[in-house]
mmCIF file of C-alpha atoms and ligand atoms in Angstrom:
data_model
loop_
_atom_site.group_PDB
_atom_site.id
_atom_site.type_symbol
_atom_site.label_atom_id
_atom_site.label_comp_id
_atom_site.label_asym_id
_atom_site.label_seq_id
_atom_site.Cartn_x
_atom_site.Cartn_y
_atom_site.Cartn_z
ATOM 1 C CA MET Z 1 45.951 -39.209 -12.638
ATOM 2 C CA ARG Z 2 43.895 -36.949 -10.377
ATOM 3 C CA VAL Z 3 41.923 -38.253 -7.398
ATOM 4 C CA GLY Z 4 39.387 -36.618 -5.106
ATOM 5 C CA VAL Z 5 39.525 -37.836 -1.515
ATOM 6 C CA PHE Z 6 36.539 -37.143 0.691
ATOM 7 C CA ASP Z 7 36.131 -37.507 4.430
ATOM 8 C CA SER Z 8 33.833 -36.118 7.088
ATOM 9 C CA GLY Z 9 36.797 -34.253 8.548
ATOM 10 C CA VAL Z 10 40.491 -34.794 8.991
ATOM 11 C CA GLY Z 11 40.490 -38.609 9.396
ATOM 12 C CA GLY Z 12 40.798 -39.297 5.671
ATOM 13 C CA LEU Z 13 44.294 -37.830 5.829
ATOM 14 C CA SER Z 14 45.407 -41.252 7.084
ATOM 15 C CA VAL Z 15 44.366 -42.587 3.676
ATOM 16 C CA VAL Z 16 46.071 -39.663 1.925
ATOM 17 C CA LYS Z 17 49.247 -40.575 3.805
ATOM 18 C CA SER Z 18 49.237 -44.044 2.240
ATOM 19 C CA LEU Z 19 48.397 -42.655 -1.220
ATOM 20 C CA LEU Z 20 51.347 -40.255 -0.954
ATOM 21 C CA GLU Z 21 53.658 -42.991 0.263
ATOM 22 C CA TYR Z 22 52.846 -45.247 -2.682
ATOM 23 C CA LYS Z 23 52.831 -42.383 -5.240
ATOM 24 C CA LEU Z 24 49.641 -43.628 -6.924
ATOM 25 C CA PHE Z 25 48.454 -40.217 -8.143
ATOM 26 C CA ASN Z 26 50.068 -37.043 -9.365
ATOM 27 C CA GLU Z 27 47.323 -34.909 -7.855
ATOM 28 C CA ILE Z 28 45.158 -35.379 -4.761
ATOM 29 C CA ILE Z 29 42.275 -33.037 -4.021
ATOM 30 C CA TYR Z 30 41.113 -33.530 -0.443
ATOM 31 C CA LEU Z 31 37.812 -32.339 0.948
ATOM 32 C CA GLY Z 32 37.083 -32.586 4.665
ATOM 33 C CA ASP Z 33 33.582 -31.655 5.791
ATOM 34 C CA THR Z 34 34.983 -30.148 8.972
ATOM 35 C CA ALA Z 35 31.864 -28.020 9.458
ATOM 36 C CA ARG Z 36 29.702 -31.109 9.913
ATOM 37 C CA VAL Z 37 32.012 -33.787 11.353
ATOM 38 C CA PRO Z 38 31.290 -36.340 12.825
ATOM 39 C CA TYR Z 39 29.275 -38.339 10.313
ATOM 40 C CA GLY Z 40 29.458 -41.460 12.456
ATOM 41 C CA THR Z 41 26.648 -40.259 14.694
ATOM 42 C CA LYS Z 42 24.343 -39.218 11.819
ATOM 43 C CA ASP Z 43 21.644 -41.256 10.121
ATOM 44 C CA LYS Z 44 21.795 -42.814 6.663
ATOM 45 C CA ASN Z 45 19.851 -40.072 4.832
ATOM 46 C CA THR Z 46 21.991 -37.297 6.253
ATOM 47 C CA ILE Z 47 25.216 -39.124 5.345
ATOM 48 C CA ILE Z 48 23.929 -39.659 1.782
ATOM 49 C CA ARG Z 49 22.894 -36.004 1.440
ATOM 50 C CA TYR Z 50 26.267 -34.707 2.673
ATOM 51 C CA SER Z 51 28.111 -37.153 0.405
ATOM 52 C CA LEU Z 52 26.174 -36.042 -2.685
ATOM 53 C CA GLU Z 53 27.048 -32.432 -1.844
ATOM 54 C CA ALA Z 54 30.710 -33.440 -1.699
ATOM 55 C CA LEU Z 55 30.315 -35.089 -5.095
ATOM 56 C CA GLU Z 56 29.076 -31.780 -6.532
ATOM 57 C CA PHE Z 57 32.224 -30.130 -5.180
ATOM 58 C CA PHE Z 58 34.453 -32.682 -6.920
ATOM 59 C CA LYS Z 59 32.589 -32.212 -10.213
ATOM 60 C CA ASN Z 60 34.331 -28.826 -10.420
ATOM 61 C CA PHE Z 61 37.646 -30.623 -10.845
ATOM 62 C CA ASP Z 62 38.587 -32.937 -13.633
ATOM 63 C CA ILE Z 63 39.103 -35.953 -11.378
ATOM 64 C CA ASP Z 64 39.525 -39.541 -12.557
ATOM 65 C CA MET Z 65 38.368 -41.130 -9.333
ATOM 66 C CA MET Z 66 36.789 -40.255 -5.994
ATOM 67 C CA ILE Z 67 37.835 -42.118 -2.871
ATOM 68 C CA THR Z 68 35.474 -41.930 0.084
ATOM 69 C CA ALA Z 69 38.103 -42.074 2.803
ATOM 70 C CA CYS Z 70 35.388 -42.327 5.416
ATOM 71 C CA ASN Z 71 33.910 -45.629 6.501
ATOM 72 C CA SER Z 72 30.587 -44.034 7.446
ATOM 73 C CA VAL Z 73 30.218 -42.666 3.885
ATOM 74 C CA SER Z 74 31.443 -45.953 2.424
ATOM 75 C CA ALA Z 75 28.839 -47.805 4.486
ATOM 76 C CA TYR Z 76 25.842 -45.759 3.367
ATOM 77 C CA ALA Z 77 26.433 -43.596 0.307
ATOM 78 C CA ILE Z 78 28.528 -45.559 -2.211
ATOM 79 C CA GLU Z 79 25.602 -46.614 -4.437
ATOM 80 C CA GLU Z 80 24.108 -43.101 -4.565
ATOM 81 C CA LEU Z 81 27.501 -41.609 -5.361
ATOM 82 C CA ARG Z 82 28.059 -44.149 -8.159
ATOM 83 C CA GLN Z 83 24.650 -43.400 -9.648
ATOM 84 C CA ASN Z 84 25.500 -39.702 -9.815
ATOM 85 C CA ALA Z 85 29.157 -39.706 -10.874
ATOM 86 C CA LEU Z 86 30.907 -40.085 -14.220
ATOM 87 C CA PHE Z 87 34.142 -41.181 -12.562
ATOM 88 C CA ASP Z 88 35.005 -44.193 -10.404
ATOM 89 C CA ILE Z 89 33.914 -44.113 -6.777
ATOM 90 C CA VAL Z 90 35.986 -46.217 -4.398
ATOM 91 C CA GLY Z 91 35.056 -46.782 -0.751
ATOM 92 C CA VAL Z 92 37.179 -48.170 2.051
ATOM 93 C CA ILE Z 93 35.086 -51.100 3.299
ATOM 94 C CA GLU Z 94 35.533 -53.547 0.415
ATOM 95 C CA PRO Z 95 39.315 -52.879 0.299
ATOM 96 C CA GLY Z 96 39.497 -53.453 4.070
ATOM 97 C CA VAL Z 97 37.806 -56.834 3.784
ATOM 98 C CA ARG Z 98 39.963 -57.810 0.796
ATOM 99 C CA ALA Z 99 43.091 -56.854 2.734
ATOM 100 C CA LEU Z 100 41.956 -59.181 5.497
ATOM 101 C CA ILE Z 101 41.239 -62.021 3.051
ATOM 102 C CA ASN Z 102 44.730 -61.581 1.558
ATOM 103 C CA ARG Z 103 46.307 -61.938 4.987
ATOM 104 C CA VAL Z 104 44.138 -64.391 6.893
ATOM 105 C CA ASP Z 105 43.471 -67.975 5.762
ATOM 106 C CA ASN Z 106 41.948 -69.176 9.017
ATOM 107 C CA LYS Z 107 38.184 -68.684 8.683
ATOM 108 C CA ASN Z 108 37.794 -69.174 12.449
ATOM 109 C CA ALA Z 109 40.111 -66.278 13.264
ATOM 110 C CA LYS Z 110 38.628 -63.962 15.864
ATOM 111 C CA ILE Z 111 37.983 -60.641 14.158
ATOM 112 C CA LEU Z 112 37.223 -57.433 16.043
ATOM 113 C CA ILE Z 113 35.681 -54.591 14.003
ATOM 114 C CA ILE Z 114 35.978 -51.139 15.571
ATOM 115 C CA ALA Z 115 34.286 -48.184 13.914
ATOM 116 C CA THR Z 116 31.797 -45.370 14.354
ATOM 117 C CA LYS Z 117 28.231 -46.111 15.415
ATOM 118 C CA ALA Z 118 26.978 -45.534 11.855
ATOM 119 C CA THR Z 119 29.456 -47.979 10.339
ATOM 120 C CA ILE Z 120 28.783 -50.670 12.942
ATOM 121 C CA LEU Z 121 25.000 -50.252 12.597
ATOM 122 C CA SER Z 122 25.244 -50.589 8.805
ATOM 123 C CA LYS Z 123 26.649 -54.134 9.363
ATOM 124 C CA LYS Z 124 28.618 -53.742 6.092
ATOM 125 C CA TYR Z 125 31.868 -55.198 7.420
ATOM 126 C CA GLN Z 126 30.079 -57.998 9.241
ATOM 127 C CA THR Z 127 28.031 -58.948 6.162
ATOM 128 C CA TYR Z 128 31.044 -58.927 3.776
ATOM 129 C CA LEU Z 129 33.107 -60.989 6.203
ATOM 130 C CA HIS Z 130 30.343 -63.507 6.857
ATOM 131 C CA LYS Z 131 29.827 -63.943 3.095
ATOM 132 C CA GLN Z 132 33.520 -64.801 2.814
ATOM 133 C CA GLY Z 133 33.178 -67.405 5.575
ATOM 134 C CA TYR Z 134 34.683 -65.363 8.435
ATOM 135 C CA THR Z 135 31.976 -65.717 11.042
ATOM 136 C CA ASN Z 136 33.895 -65.268 14.294
ATOM 137 C CA THR Z 137 33.387 -61.500 14.423
ATOM 138 C CA ILE Z 138 32.758 -58.992 17.193
ATOM 139 C CA SER Z 139 31.690 -55.430 16.398
ATOM 140 C CA LYS Z 140 32.291 -52.543 18.709
ATOM 141 C CA ALA Z 141 31.381 -48.910 18.123
ATOM 142 C CA THR Z 142 34.234 -46.812 19.539
ATOM 143 C CA PRO Z 143 33.175 -43.248 18.665
ATOM 144 C CA LEU Z 144 35.163 -41.569 21.474
ATOM 145 C CA PHE Z 145 38.373 -42.303 19.591
ATOM 146 C CA VAL Z 146 37.274 -39.818 16.894
ATOM 147 C CA PRO Z 147 37.314 -36.608 19.018
ATOM 148 C CA LEU Z 148 40.489 -37.766 20.780
ATOM 149 C CA VAL Z 149 42.282 -38.084 17.468
ATOM 150 C CA GLU Z 150 40.797 -34.780 16.257
ATOM 151 C CA GLU Z 151 42.232 -33.247 19.435
ATOM 152 C CA GLY Z 152 45.680 -34.594 18.554
ATOM 153 C CA ILE Z 153 45.647 -37.140 21.403
ATOM 154 C CA PHE Z 154 47.489 -40.157 20.000
ATOM 155 C CA GLU Z 155 48.728 -41.602 23.318
ATOM 156 C CA GLY Z 156 48.519 -41.176 27.079
ATOM 157 C CA LYS Z 157 46.130 -41.698 29.957
ATOM 158 C CA ILE Z 158 42.839 -40.540 28.399
ATOM 159 C CA LEU Z 159 43.349 -42.811 25.422
ATOM 160 C CA GLU Z 160 44.386 -45.741 27.651
ATOM 161 C CA GLU Z 161 41.296 -45.263 29.808
ATOM 162 C CA THR Z 162 39.084 -45.081 26.699
ATOM 163 C CA MET Z 163 40.586 -48.319 25.381
ATOM 164 C CA ARG Z 164 39.941 -50.004 28.746
ATOM 165 C CA TYR Z 165 36.365 -48.683 28.700
ATOM 166 C CA TYR Z 166 35.648 -50.170 25.282
ATOM 167 C CA PHE Z 167 37.751 -53.316 25.389
ATOM 168 C CA HIS Z 168 37.630 -54.476 29.050
ATOM 169 C CA ASP Z 169 35.403 -57.437 28.186
ATOM 170 C CA ILE Z 170 36.896 -58.249 24.767
ATOM 171 C CA CYS Z 171 39.717 -60.808 24.787
ATOM 172 C CA GLU Z 172 42.591 -60.174 22.413
ATOM 173 C CA PRO Z 173 41.392 -60.805 18.850
ATOM 174 C CA ASP Z 174 43.518 -62.309 16.068
ATOM 175 C CA ILE Z 175 42.643 -59.439 13.741
ATOM 176 C CA CYS Z 176 41.279 -55.957 14.295
ATOM 177 C CA ILE Z 177 39.743 -54.003 11.423
ATOM 178 C CA MET Z 178 40.198 -50.312 12.090
ATOM 179 C CA GLY Z 179 36.926 -49.392 10.402
ATOM 180 C CA CYS Z 180 37.375 -45.671 10.825
ATOM 181 C CA THR Z 181 40.000 -43.602 9.089
ATOM 182 C CA HIS Z 182 40.846 -41.763 12.309
ATOM 183 C CA PHE Z 183 42.061 -44.904 14.033
ATOM 184 C CA PRO Z 184 45.396 -45.514 12.253
ATOM 185 C CA LEU Z 185 46.636 -42.481 14.173
ATOM 186 C CA ILE Z 186 46.257 -44.401 17.449
ATOM 187 C CA LYS Z 187 47.397 -47.757 16.063
ATOM 188 C CA LYS Z 188 50.560 -47.820 18.191
ATOM 189 C CA GLU Z 189 48.481 -47.620 21.359
ATOM 190 C CA LEU Z 190 45.899 -50.104 20.090
ATOM 191 C CA GLN Z 191 48.765 -52.465 19.330
ATOM 192 C CA LYS Z 192 50.094 -52.032 22.871
ATOM 193 C CA PHE Z 193 46.655 -52.958 24.206
ATOM 194 C CA TYR Z 194 46.411 -56.006 21.947
ATOM 195 C CA PRO Z 195 50.086 -56.853 21.263
ATOM 196 C CA ASN Z 196 49.496 -59.992 19.186
ATOM 197 C CA THR Z 197 46.652 -58.675 17.051
ATOM 198 C CA LEU Z 198 47.040 -57.960 13.340
ATOM 199 C CA PHE Z 199 45.533 -54.540 12.546
ATOM 200 C CA ILE Z 200 43.969 -53.755 9.161
ATOM 201 C CA HIS Z 201 44.397 -50.125 8.067
ATOM 202 C CA SER Z 202 42.081 -48.499 5.469
ATOM 203 C CA GLY Z 203 44.958 -46.595 3.859
ATOM 204 C CA GLU Z 204 47.134 -49.637 3.216
ATOM 205 C CA ALA Z 205 44.064 -51.639 2.195
ATOM 206 C CA ILE Z 206 43.032 -49.093 -0.398
ATOM 207 C CA VAL Z 207 46.503 -48.939 -1.914
ATOM 208 C CA GLU Z 208 46.451 -52.732 -2.422
ATOM 209 C CA TYR Z 209 42.938 -52.513 -3.852
ATOM 210 C CA LEU Z 210 43.840 -49.745 -6.321
ATOM 211 C CA GLU Z 211 46.939 -51.637 -7.445
ATOM 212 C CA ASP Z 212 44.883 -54.816 -7.982
ATOM 213 C CA LYS Z 213 41.645 -53.488 -9.404
ATOM 214 C CA PHE Z 214 42.807 -50.413 -11.305
ATOM 215 C CA SER Z 215 46.358 -51.545 -12.095
ATOM 216 C CA LEU Z 216 47.801 -48.387 -10.579
ATOM 217 C CA THR Z 217 51.549 -48.760 -10.338
ATOM 218 C CA GLY Z 218 52.744 -45.874 -8.228
ATOM 219 C CA ASP Z 219 55.109 -44.380 -10.734
ATOM 220 C CA PHE Z 220 54.504 -40.682 -10.100
ATOM 221 C CA SER Z 221 57.618 -38.970 -8.795
ATOM 222 C CA LYS Z 222 55.653 -36.202 -7.098
ATOM 223 C CA THR Z 223 52.084 -35.729 -5.831
ATOM 224 C CA ASP Z 224 50.453 -32.330 -5.623
ATOM 225 C CA LEU Z 225 48.120 -32.205 -2.597
ATOM 226 C CA LYS Z 226 45.339 -29.621 -2.459
ATOM 227 C CA LEU Z 227 43.396 -29.367 0.790
ATOM 228 C CA PHE Z 228 39.845 -28.038 1.126
ATOM 229 C CA ALA Z 229 37.582 -27.909 4.158
ATOM 230 C CA THR Z 230 34.003 -26.742 4.641
ATOM 231 C CA GLU Z 231 35.137 -24.874 7.753
ATOM 232 C CA ASN Z 232 38.447 -23.678 9.098
ATOM 233 C CA PRO Z 233 40.766 -24.850 6.297
ATOM 234 C CA ASP Z 234 43.779 -23.648 8.285
ATOM 235 C CA TYR Z 235 42.995 -26.260 10.916
ATOM 236 C CA LEU Z 236 42.905 -28.987 8.258
ATOM 237 C CA LYS Z 237 46.237 -27.783 6.867
ATOM 238 C CA GLN Z 238 47.780 -27.773 10.339
ATOM 239 C CA VAL Z 239 46.545 -31.301 11.040
ATOM 240 C CA ALA Z 240 47.831 -32.442 7.643
ATOM 241 C CA LYS Z 241 51.242 -31.011 8.484
ATOM 242 C CA ASN Z 242 51.303 -32.939 11.786
ATOM 243 C CA TRP Z 243 49.736 -36.193 10.607
ATOM 244 C CA LEU Z 244 51.490 -36.617 7.310
ATOM 245 C CA THR Z 245 54.769 -36.524 9.197
ATOM 246 C CA HIS Z 246 53.565 -38.566 12.226
ATOM 247 C CA ASN Z 247 54.708 -42.237 12.279
HETATM 248 N N1 DGL X 1 36.548 -40.823 9.390
HETATM 249 C C1 DGL X 1 35.220 -41.284 9.696
HETATM 250 C C2 DGL X 1 35.067 -42.765 9.318
HETATM 251 O O1 DGL X 1 35.982 -43.376 8.773
HETATM 252 C C3 DGL X 1 34.898 -41.166 11.166
HETATM 253 C C4 DGL X 1 34.650 -39.818 11.697
HETATM 254 C C5 DGL X 1 33.211 -39.431 11.728
HETATM 255 O O2 DGL X 1 32.446 -39.926 12.571
HETATM 256 O O3 DGL X 1 32.849 -38.611 10.904
HETATM 257 O O4 DGL X 1 34.008 -43.326 9.533
#
């Protein structure tokens, strides 16, 4: 089983990490659009155009499925990708919401959604959650976390100050959806800021979703990972080396 994983840059590697851990595929082909990251500040049409270009790239490989390991792409381009692909297209937003539903019975739970500006503006998480009866939601665009993570800053003063800047007026939520695939890399610090909050991670969510919806069982003994980037592939490979071994 061969999967294509697409992200605007290096963030989708947090999803790859979960896919590797659960051995769901024997081959992963990763494309990071490092030349044009971030997507989270771009408008809908640009995100769709870039995503369709990524789809053309994956058509060169005999993949069974494409995972858009980017919430901004999942928020805006899933339908267009599905209309133009002969393989399954799986985003990260629906799995994230399903992961929450599987864990949280209390419909009044206070849910904080943090993501890029594009994802928050799309209102995709909010709409899905409200449809499921979870109406106590707060959305906060936290785009500064993206360059910090890209810079390899997973802890320390700058990150703490950025968390205070974004969260100073938000009381501790019951649940936090990390609606950006960069954020699992700073989960430890987010958890320190909100010690009693349950965090939902796109990578874990997608594994559960693939097991449920596609009956994937994780029985591959080894996964071959091929990394591609639209710019500076050595940087992507270096980040992969660091991240895939970072706890
Ligand atoms: N990884 C992207 C996401 O999940 C965020 C980075 C970006 O803005 O491109 O939305």
